[in-house]
Amino acid sequence: MRQIIENLVSGIVQQLQSDGTLQAGDLPEYKVERPRDETHGDFATNAALVLSRFAKMKPRDLAQKMLAALPANQKEVDRWEVAGPGFINFHITSDRIRQLIPDILQMGQSYGSSKMGSGKRVLIEFVSANPTGPMHVGHGRGAVMGDAIASILKVTGHTVEREYYINDAGNQVGVLGWSVMMRYHELFGCSITMPEGCYPAQYVVEIAKALRDQDGNRWLNVELDMSVSPPIEVVDFAMDTIMGWIRGELATINILFDNWFSERTLHADGKIEATIGELTKKDLIFEGVLAPPKGKLPDDWEARPQLLFKSTKYGDAEDRALKKSDGSATYFAADIAYHFDKAQRGYDLLIDVWGADHGGYVKRVQAALTALTDKNNLLEVELVQMVNLVRGGEPVKMSKRDGTFVTLKEVVDEVGSDAVRFIFLTRSGGASLDFDLELAVSKSNDNPVYYVQYAHARIHAVYRQLQEKGLDKSLGDGGGDLSCLTLDAEMSLIRALGTYPEMLEGAAINREPHRVPYFLIDLASAFHTYYNSHRILEDDKVLLAARLSLINAVRQVLANGLTLLGVSAPERM
RNA sequence: GCGCUCGUAGCUCAAUCGGAUAGAGCAACGGCCUUCUAAGCCGUAGGUUACAGGUUCGAUUCCUGUCGAGCGCGCCA
């Protein structure tokens, strides 16, 4: 619908350029947008404000002149005016607005999808929680956020793949292996003390028990010497167990990945050395000594020469280490090899969703990727702020170290997948989020998901009533005369339906999933208002059919939006 | 000390890549169920958008500075 007005305005601008009112050549961009205030029409443009300098006229005068150039044969706009400092407001005809109802019903599940991103291949990497323990609520927020961004990009025409990067190499994995070994020995009656840095939590005991059940005392004679690697079978057993939990937990909140990418394969396939080789070719590698860190200096700090990447050349604050002083690859080296691999797979855009605590890491990865691909904006990182878990006003502390963290599973078990997803998404990713368990458990309006789902269920209830009265539900298929829909509540409800595709495009462009739940809440609110003051099941058959069609379209859009967010759309509650 | 993300009603948050009179929910107060689901609706009240400048037709939005919060700052991941 916006397209109609955009075409109209650009036609007028061209005409004014050709008759000399406006300068020829390139002009600054103007916008056609939805006014905040409905009395300002369906669309407004700031064209006269932006272009007035190029016509040497006052904005309002130019606006008048533009309106005079409005083609006489168009049928969509029935009223327009110059307003405020020089905005032009367009009011769409009521018939054109009502036409949205059959349009939406005909498109069904596909209403809202667009071709905006067609031809664009996007890889979105998210969660990527370490396989050293269950996911906590912070991971859950990143998971839901990444999944929603992926869904929104997909519905706006992008080709999207979801990927999980498994950090199955490095020290932490060895630490996990030894932690399991300690608990395993403990199960056989050995007295042990968990060394500093190990994972003491209960889940490690569970893994140890499972290991004992599978292998008996097979590992009992292995010496607990943390200066060497633990048995690889034990490490793999622990990681496989944990990844099984993670996959299961993700599945319960409706998240499925296309690819699971193992860090080990990077080492095994020589991709890290190959990537360092690429950087060497570009003369971006050197042996150097890093400056001591700012702030409080670690006790054991000492300057050592290492292999470094010149990331300062690409805007990073420091050069970054690719190899440790013992010659092994750093996590960073593996990570740029991973991102280089993604780039070589031919995507047009890479999106990573990270926790905000990794914010300081963004520049160096982008720097490396720019150096390797000569592309500037290939990698985009969305930072998701942390979740403060609250129970009855008291903050719940979360830490992997002391083992008191609350897992995502516990929260999902308590409040359900729908509420978890919806609450996580009803916040912009940039803001930290207080998640109150008591509040989320209470089935009150504090859970906005109920509000939206209830609107959807109510519409189904009306249809059930309809059938009890022996009337045919096809009355609401949008085929009848809709001109009896004249109430303000009806027109603004239809207008709201019409903004759904634009809202989705905005959410996609800005990577802002929270716009979807806000839209749904607004739509549900408009519906509840209408429902409370007007009967749908009227005796007048024409009016009945029109109103049924209207709420049927509302039902369709609510269902589309909820489904997009991975939240269920129940038919009764 | 430096970097990143923020600062909007009592609380939790919105505000369409700079737009018109900054909006919702919760909490408070007052109304609406013999009629399609009251998990709902209607009304009242609540603001110097942290602060001070700058950019322009116009700033919650962009720039600079101050204050405050969270996160990060050697070879960990």
XYZ file of C-alpha atoms in Angstrom, chain A residues 20-555:
536
model
C 11.560 23.573 -13.791
C 9.934 24.041 -10.395
C 12.545 21.747 -8.883
C 16.220 21.583 -9.791
C 17.165 18.849 -12.229
C 19.586 16.134 -11.165
C 19.915 14.245 -7.909
C 17.860 15.393 -4.959
C 18.084 14.414 -1.311
C 15.923 11.513 -0.178
C 12.493 12.119 1.219
C 10.284 9.627 3.013
C 6.782 8.295 2.787
C 5.791 7.060 6.214
C 2.923 6.158 8.458
C 2.061 9.143 10.637
C 1.977 8.424 14.318
C -1.386 10.132 14.593
C -4.219 8.562 12.607
C -5.855 11.944 11.991
C -2.836 12.777 9.875
C -3.948 10.290 7.275
C -2.690 6.902 6.219
C 0.585 8.133 4.814
C 2.558 11.336 4.930
C 5.566 12.594 3.087
C 8.183 15.099 4.130
C 9.125 15.675 0.471
C 8.219 19.362 0.476
C 10.277 19.936 3.634
C 13.326 18.202 2.261
C 13.077 19.625 -1.242
C 12.065 23.219 -0.516
C 15.652 24.475 -0.821
C 15.882 23.017 -4.305
C 12.750 24.792 -5.422
C 13.627 28.076 -3.702
C 10.187 28.033 -2.124
C 8.799 27.793 1.384
C 7.967 24.174 2.294
C 4.240 24.776 2.555
C 4.134 26.570 -0.820
C 6.001 23.735 -2.472
C 3.627 21.272 -0.875
C 0.659 23.119 -2.378
C 2.305 23.062 -5.774
C 2.954 19.328 -5.432
C -0.676 18.651 -4.628
C -1.731 20.575 -7.727
C 0.348 18.139 -9.738
C -1.404 15.095 -8.282
C -2.728 13.032 -11.201
C -6.501 13.295 -11.585
C -7.021 9.681 -12.597
C -5.783 7.960 -9.434
C -8.366 6.119 -7.346
C -6.592 5.269 -4.126
C -6.388 8.637 -2.396
C -9.592 10.490 -1.722
C -8.304 13.287 0.508
C -4.994 15.044 1.030
C -3.811 18.150 2.781
C -0.777 20.181 3.647
C -0.139 20.058 7.374
C 2.268 21.300 9.979
C 5.507 22.742 8.633
C 4.913 21.273 5.157
C 3.977 17.620 5.424
C 1.566 16.263 2.843
C -0.956 13.840 4.317
C -2.707 11.261 2.180
C -5.957 9.589 3.149
C -6.598 6.302 1.401
C -10.158 5.603 0.295
C -12.196 3.411 2.613
C -12.888 0.949 -0.198
C -9.196 0.466 -0.836
C -8.602 -0.117 2.878
C -11.447 -2.650 3.138
C -9.976 -4.448 0.154
C -7.181 -5.543 2.520
C -9.540 -8.071 4.101
C -10.028 -10.298 1.041
C -6.411 -9.689 0.107
C -5.209 -11.014 3.465
C -7.611 -13.959 3.479
C -6.536 -14.934 0.019
C -2.836 -14.816 0.910
C -3.399 -16.672 4.182
C -0.184 -17.805 5.817
C 1.884 -15.962 3.263
C 0.437 -12.555 4.162
C 3.300 -10.431 5.413
C 6.033 -12.152 3.494
C 7.878 -10.115 0.934
C 10.655 -10.371 -1.591
C 12.694 -7.576 -0.046
C 15.709 -9.793 0.533
C 15.366 -12.091 -2.429
C 18.642 -13.364 -3.774
C 20.425 -12.552 -0.536
C 21.988 -15.483 1.311
C 22.381 -14.966 5.031
C 24.073 -17.168 7.595
C 23.095 -16.498 11.170
C 25.145 -17.999 13.957
C 23.719 -17.927 17.445
C 23.675 -19.627 20.830
C 27.010 -21.404 20.322
C 27.046 -22.091 24.045
C 30.127 -23.985 25.135
C 29.632 -27.747 25.462
C 30.811 -27.600 29.071
C 27.471 -27.205 30.779
C 23.723 -26.713 30.330
C 22.446 -23.476 28.869
C 21.484 -20.715 31.261
C 18.819 -18.090 30.693
C 21.255 -15.711 29.021
C 21.894 -18.313 26.351
C 18.157 -18.670 26.041
C 17.701 -15.025 25.249
C 20.384 -15.138 22.583
C 18.839 -18.306 21.204
C 15.365 -16.849 20.923
C 16.690 -13.578 19.547
C 18.813 -15.250 16.885
C 16.033 -17.599 15.900
C 13.557 -14.729 15.572
C 15.952 -12.644 13.473
C 16.441 -15.650 11.222
C 12.680 -16.169 10.878
C 12.068 -12.518 10.124
C 14.784 -12.437 7.487
C 13.370 -15.549 5.942
C 9.840 -14.194 5.726
C 11.162 -11.053 4.080
C 12.650 -13.084 1.292
C 16.208 -13.798 2.410
C 17.694 -17.246 2.105
C 18.619 -18.059 5.681
C 20.650 -20.756 7.399
C 20.988 -21.172 11.152
C 24.312 -22.381 12.482
C 25.694 -23.405 15.860
C 29.443 -23.269 16.472
C 30.549 -25.986 18.863
C 33.660 -25.043 20.835
C 34.809 -28.628 21.170
C 38.509 -27.795 21.267
C 40.669 -25.888 23.726
C 41.441 -25.966 27.428
C 37.871 -25.757 28.694
C 37.073 -29.098 27.129
C 39.989 -30.679 28.967
C 38.818 -29.057 32.169
C 35.391 -30.575 31.603
C 36.972 -33.984 31.057
C 38.961 -33.771 34.274
C 35.953 -32.478 36.203
C 34.002 -35.535 35.142
C 36.972 -37.762 36.033
C 37.128 -36.289 39.539
C 33.453 -36.940 40.159
C 33.814 -40.363 38.587
C 36.559 -41.295 41.051
C 34.419 -39.901 43.817
C 31.620 -42.305 42.848
C 34.007 -45.149 43.541
C 34.691 -43.872 47.031
C 37.826 -41.859 46.386
C 38.039 -38.630 48.317
C 38.892 -35.757 46.008
C 38.936 -32.009 46.184
C 37.874 -30.195 43.078
C 40.787 -27.988 42.033
C 40.305 -24.293 41.264
C 38.865 -23.798 37.791
C 37.033 -27.101 37.573
C 33.279 -27.386 37.081
C 31.900 -28.552 40.423
C 28.182 -28.476 39.616
C 25.714 -31.297 39.978
C 25.419 -31.915 36.247
C 29.052 -33.073 36.233
C 28.119 -35.742 38.779
C 25.291 -36.853 36.506
C 27.695 -37.234 33.608
C 30.096 -39.161 35.830
C 27.302 -41.543 36.847
C 26.356 -42.094 33.224
C 30.003 -42.768 32.444
C 30.171 -45.323 35.231
C 26.970 -46.956 33.993
C 28.442 -47.258 30.524
C 32.083 -48.088 31.206
C 32.163 -49.445 34.762
C 35.528 -48.963 36.422
C 37.424 -48.699 33.140
C 38.819 -45.213 33.919
C 39.631 -45.784 37.572
C 43.312 -46.418 37.030
C 43.827 -43.148 35.126
C 45.921 -40.808 37.209
C 44.275 -37.451 37.927
C 47.018 -35.327 36.453
C 45.650 -32.095 35.095
C 48.905 -31.156 33.433
C 48.090 -33.602 30.639
C 44.956 -34.117 28.556
C 42.221 -36.339 29.966
C 41.234 -39.448 27.973
C 39.593 -38.307 24.761
C 36.800 -40.875 25.144
C 35.830 -39.307 28.461
C 35.910 -35.816 26.986
C 33.754 -36.868 24.062
C 31.358 -38.706 26.314
C 30.899 -35.591 28.436
C 30.510 -33.280 25.465
C 28.112 -35.564 23.647
C 26.006 -35.789 26.772
C 25.916 -32.020 27.167
C 25.270 -31.349 23.483
C 22.395 -33.808 23.738
C 20.929 -31.703 26.552
C 21.460 -28.509 24.611
C 19.818 -29.836 21.459
C 16.891 -31.079 23.493
C 16.454 -27.799 25.330
C 16.610 -25.865 22.072
C 14.024 -28.168 20.560
C 11.644 -27.560 23.463
C 11.706 -23.851 22.681
C 11.198 -24.480 18.992
C 14.703 -23.861 17.737
C 16.230 -26.002 15.022
C 19.598 -25.473 13.393
C 20.581 -26.207 9.825
C 24.281 -26.636 10.605
C 26.333 -27.694 13.602
C 29.917 -26.599 13.047
C 32.712 -28.202 15.050
C 35.779 -26.189 16.027
C 37.817 -29.392 15.941
C 37.310 -29.722 12.191
C 39.095 -26.416 11.757
C 42.156 -27.824 13.484
C 41.895 -31.166 11.749
C 41.492 -29.717 8.259
C 44.407 -27.328 8.648
C 42.128 -24.334 8.212
C 43.722 -22.368 11.002
C 47.186 -22.607 9.492
C 45.709 -21.833 6.078
C 44.039 -18.719 7.420
C 47.218 -17.546 9.100
C 48.908 -18.199 5.757
C 46.440 -15.910 4.010
C 47.146 -13.153 6.466
C 50.866 -13.714 6.108
C 50.545 -13.230 2.356
C 48.933 -9.896 3.005
C 51.780 -8.978 5.345
C 49.500 -8.666 8.356
C 51.340 -11.072 10.638
C 54.348 -10.343 12.802
C 56.183 -11.570 15.853
C 55.693 -9.062 18.649
C 55.094 -8.357 22.293
C 51.736 -7.120 23.508
C 51.553 -4.144 25.808
C 50.522 -4.991 29.357
C 46.756 -4.859 29.877
C 45.206 -1.719 31.317
C 43.564 -1.701 34.666
C 44.638 -4.176 37.297
C 47.635 -6.158 36.137
C 47.546 -9.934 36.559
C 50.121 -11.133 39.089
C 51.873 -13.452 36.715
C 52.032 -11.076 33.770
C 55.214 -11.024 31.779
C 56.049 -9.840 28.291
C 56.488 -12.628 25.750
C 56.919 -12.587 21.986
C 54.014 -14.135 20.085
C 52.519 -14.344 16.623
C 50.290 -11.302 16.236
C 47.729 -10.026 13.722
C 47.826 -6.327 12.803
C 44.180 -5.702 13.629
C 44.997 -2.084 14.521
C 45.245 -1.532 10.776
C 41.500 -2.194 10.615
C 40.362 -0.063 13.490
C 40.965 -2.347 16.457
C 42.571 -0.877 19.567
C 45.324 -3.515 19.891
C 46.999 -6.088 17.719
C 45.769 -9.547 18.646
C 47.515 -12.816 19.369
C 47.027 -15.738 17.000
C 49.333 -18.114 18.831
C 50.102 -18.588 22.456
C 53.694 -18.409 23.630
C 53.786 -22.214 23.544
C 52.964 -22.078 19.834
C 49.399 -23.397 19.955
C 46.548 -21.499 18.288
C 44.462 -19.057 20.296
C 40.703 -19.134 20.336
C 40.838 -16.018 18.183
C 42.859 -17.820 15.505
C 40.270 -20.571 15.348
C 37.474 -18.063 15.286
C 38.790 -16.115 12.324
C 39.405 -19.378 10.492
C 35.784 -20.220 11.228
C 34.525 -16.891 9.944
C 36.774 -17.110 6.892
C 35.252 -20.506 6.213
C 31.775 -18.970 6.418
C 32.809 -16.235 4.004
C 34.131 -18.796 1.536
C 30.828 -20.611 1.605
C 29.491 -17.674 -0.383
C 27.028 -15.914 1.898
C 26.185 -12.282 1.243
C 25.817 -11.522 4.911
C 27.010 -13.131 8.128
C 25.170 -12.353 11.329
C 26.449 -13.414 14.746
C 24.377 -13.077 17.880
C 26.615 -12.733 20.924
C 26.182 -12.000 24.570
C 27.116 -8.437 25.459
C 30.050 -9.695 27.506
C 31.750 -10.492 24.194
C 31.254 -6.965 22.884
C 34.942 -6.172 23.102
C 35.604 -8.999 20.689
C 33.587 -7.635 17.751
C 36.162 -5.321 16.222
C 38.971 -7.849 16.012
C 36.863 -10.466 14.246
C 35.486 -7.903 11.822
C 39.024 -6.622 11.284
C 40.294 -10.080 10.455
C 37.414 -10.828 8.145
C 37.831 -7.542 6.312
C 41.525 -8.299 5.917
C 40.800 -11.775 4.569
C 37.939 -10.951 2.206
C 38.427 -7.254 1.356
C 34.742 -6.869 2.171
C 33.851 -4.283 4.730
C 30.456 -5.176 6.122
C 30.276 -8.893 5.638
C 29.975 -9.651 9.351
C 27.362 -8.040 11.521
C 27.286 -8.761 15.239
C 24.130 -8.346 17.268
C 24.896 -8.019 20.949
C 22.247 -9.244 23.338
C 22.402 -7.753 26.788
C 22.300 -9.937 29.822
C 19.306 -11.349 31.614
C 18.922 -10.558 35.278
C 16.992 -13.389 36.770
C 14.734 -12.263 39.549
C 12.553 -14.302 41.845
C 10.077 -12.296 43.863
C 12.154 -9.154 43.588
C 15.349 -10.863 44.777
C 18.103 -11.192 42.181
C 19.207 -14.748 41.481
C 22.931 -15.028 41.048
C 24.214 -16.956 38.112
C 27.707 -18.301 37.742
C 29.099 -21.432 36.207
C 31.915 -21.418 38.711
C 29.974 -21.829 41.924
C 27.376 -23.972 40.226
C 24.352 -21.982 41.372
C 23.188 -20.848 37.941
C 19.631 -21.324 36.822
C 19.336 -23.274 33.629
C 17.158 -22.421 30.694
C 15.441 -25.757 31.179
C 14.357 -24.880 34.696
C 12.823 -21.642 33.473
C 11.079 -23.274 30.523
C 9.721 -26.013 32.780
C 8.361 -23.342 35.083
C 6.772 -20.856 32.691
C 6.531 -22.654 29.360
C 8.104 -22.129 25.997
C 5.561 -19.584 24.756
C 6.074 -17.214 27.670
C 9.844 -17.556 27.582
C 10.019 -16.779 23.895
C 7.555 -13.941 24.010
C 9.068 -12.238 27.044
C 12.587 -12.516 25.659
C 11.409 -10.994 22.399
C 9.401 -8.161 23.899
C 12.572 -6.216 24.563
C 15.102 -4.717 22.239
C 18.311 -6.726 22.354
C 20.260 -3.650 23.404
C 18.557 -3.364 26.767
C 19.245 -5.675 29.677
C 16.254 -7.632 30.806
C 14.855 -8.385 34.228
C 13.138 -11.731 34.071
C 11.008 -12.216 37.135
C 10.106 -15.853 37.543
C 7.230 -15.207 39.902
C 5.771 -12.670 37.508
C 6.181 -14.928 34.499
C 4.580 -17.835 36.318
C 1.526 -15.836 37.295
C -1.103 -16.197 34.613
C -1.955 -12.540 34.624
C -1.662 -9.753 32.113
C 1.982 -9.470 33.049
C 2.408 -12.199 30.504
C 1.606 -10.383 27.293
C 1.661 -13.633 25.385
C -1.666 -14.591 26.994
C -3.150 -11.328 25.862
C -2.298 -11.983 22.222
C -3.149 -15.673 22.328
C -6.452 -14.864 23.987
C -7.441 -12.579 21.108
C -6.705 -15.414 18.709
C -8.668 -17.926 20.787
C -11.618 -15.562 21.081
C -11.965 -15.383 17.312
C -12.058 -19.154 17.145
C -14.741 -19.095 19.858
C -16.881 -16.849 17.681
C -16.550 -19.310 14.839
C -17.561 -22.164 17.130
C -20.672 -20.183 18.086
C -21.372 -19.602 14.429
C -21.394 -23.307 13.717
C -23.601 -24.013 16.726
C -26.121 -21.676 15.139
C -25.962 -23.782 12.012
C -24.365 -21.056 9.909
C -21.672 -21.687 7.356
C -18.211 -20.523 8.294
C -17.512 -19.656 4.676
C -19.496 -16.483 5.379
C -16.226 -15.113 6.704
C -14.162 -15.768 3.647
C -14.167 -12.139 2.573
C -16.344 -12.641 -0.461
C -19.307 -10.491 0.539
C -19.981 -6.773 0.509
C -17.701 -5.099 3.045
C -18.902 -1.529 2.648
C -20.945 -1.827 5.851
C -17.681 -1.790 7.822
C -17.686 1.898 8.608
C -17.049 2.140 12.351
C -13.847 3.797 13.574
C -12.999 0.621 15.476
C -13.366 -1.397 12.290
C -11.374 0.903 10.071
C -8.491 1.254 12.491
C -8.431 -2.509 12.933
C -8.113 -2.974 9.174
C -5.454 -0.268 8.987
C -3.474 -2.090 11.656
C -3.654 -5.268 9.579
C -2.305 -3.332 6.628
C 0.863 -2.290 8.447
C 1.943 -5.868 9.146
C 4.140 -6.309 6.047
C 5.828 -2.926 6.545
C 6.446 -3.685 10.189
C 8.131 -6.953 9.225
C 10.379 -5.202 6.741
C 11.387 -2.686 9.379
C 12.096 -5.485 11.845
C 14.213 -7.246 9.228
C 16.224 -4.205 8.165
C 16.973 -3.172 11.717
C 17.310 -6.724 13.117
C 14.713 -5.839 15.710
C 12.450 -8.785 16.482
C 10.779 -6.892 19.339
C 8.724 -4.965 16.815
C 6.715 -8.108 16.103
C 5.409 -8.733 19.633
C 4.673 -5.043 20.025
C 2.675 -5.106 16.805
C 0.778 -8.177 17.964
C -0.048 -6.599 21.307
C -1.376 -3.509 19.540
C -3.412 -5.584 17.120
C -4.816 -7.728 19.917
C -5.710 -4.595 21.814
C -7.552 -3.129 18.818
C -9.408 -6.402 18.438
C -10.379 -6.664 22.121
C -11.698 -3.113 22.008
C -13.791 -3.865 18.964
C -15.012 -7.177 20.309
C -16.139 -5.663 23.582
C -18.305 -2.988 22.052
C -19.694 -4.644 18.923
C -21.304 -7.978 18.246
C -19.908 -10.037 15.431
C -22.823 -12.473 15.166
C -25.417 -9.997 13.925
C -28.752 -11.058 12.437
C -28.143 -8.965 9.337
C -26.452 -11.470 7.045
C -24.440 -8.886 5.126
C -23.083 -7.256 8.257
C -22.423 -10.678 9.792
C -20.410 -11.767 6.787
C -18.445 -8.525 6.746
C -17.564 -8.667 10.433
C -16.720 -12.344 10.280
C -14.392 -11.611 7.397
C -12.779 -8.814 9.357
C -12.049 -10.918 12.437
C -11.004 -13.785 10.223
C -8.346 -11.530 8.749
C -7.316 -10.516 12.278
C -7.070 -14.175 13.203
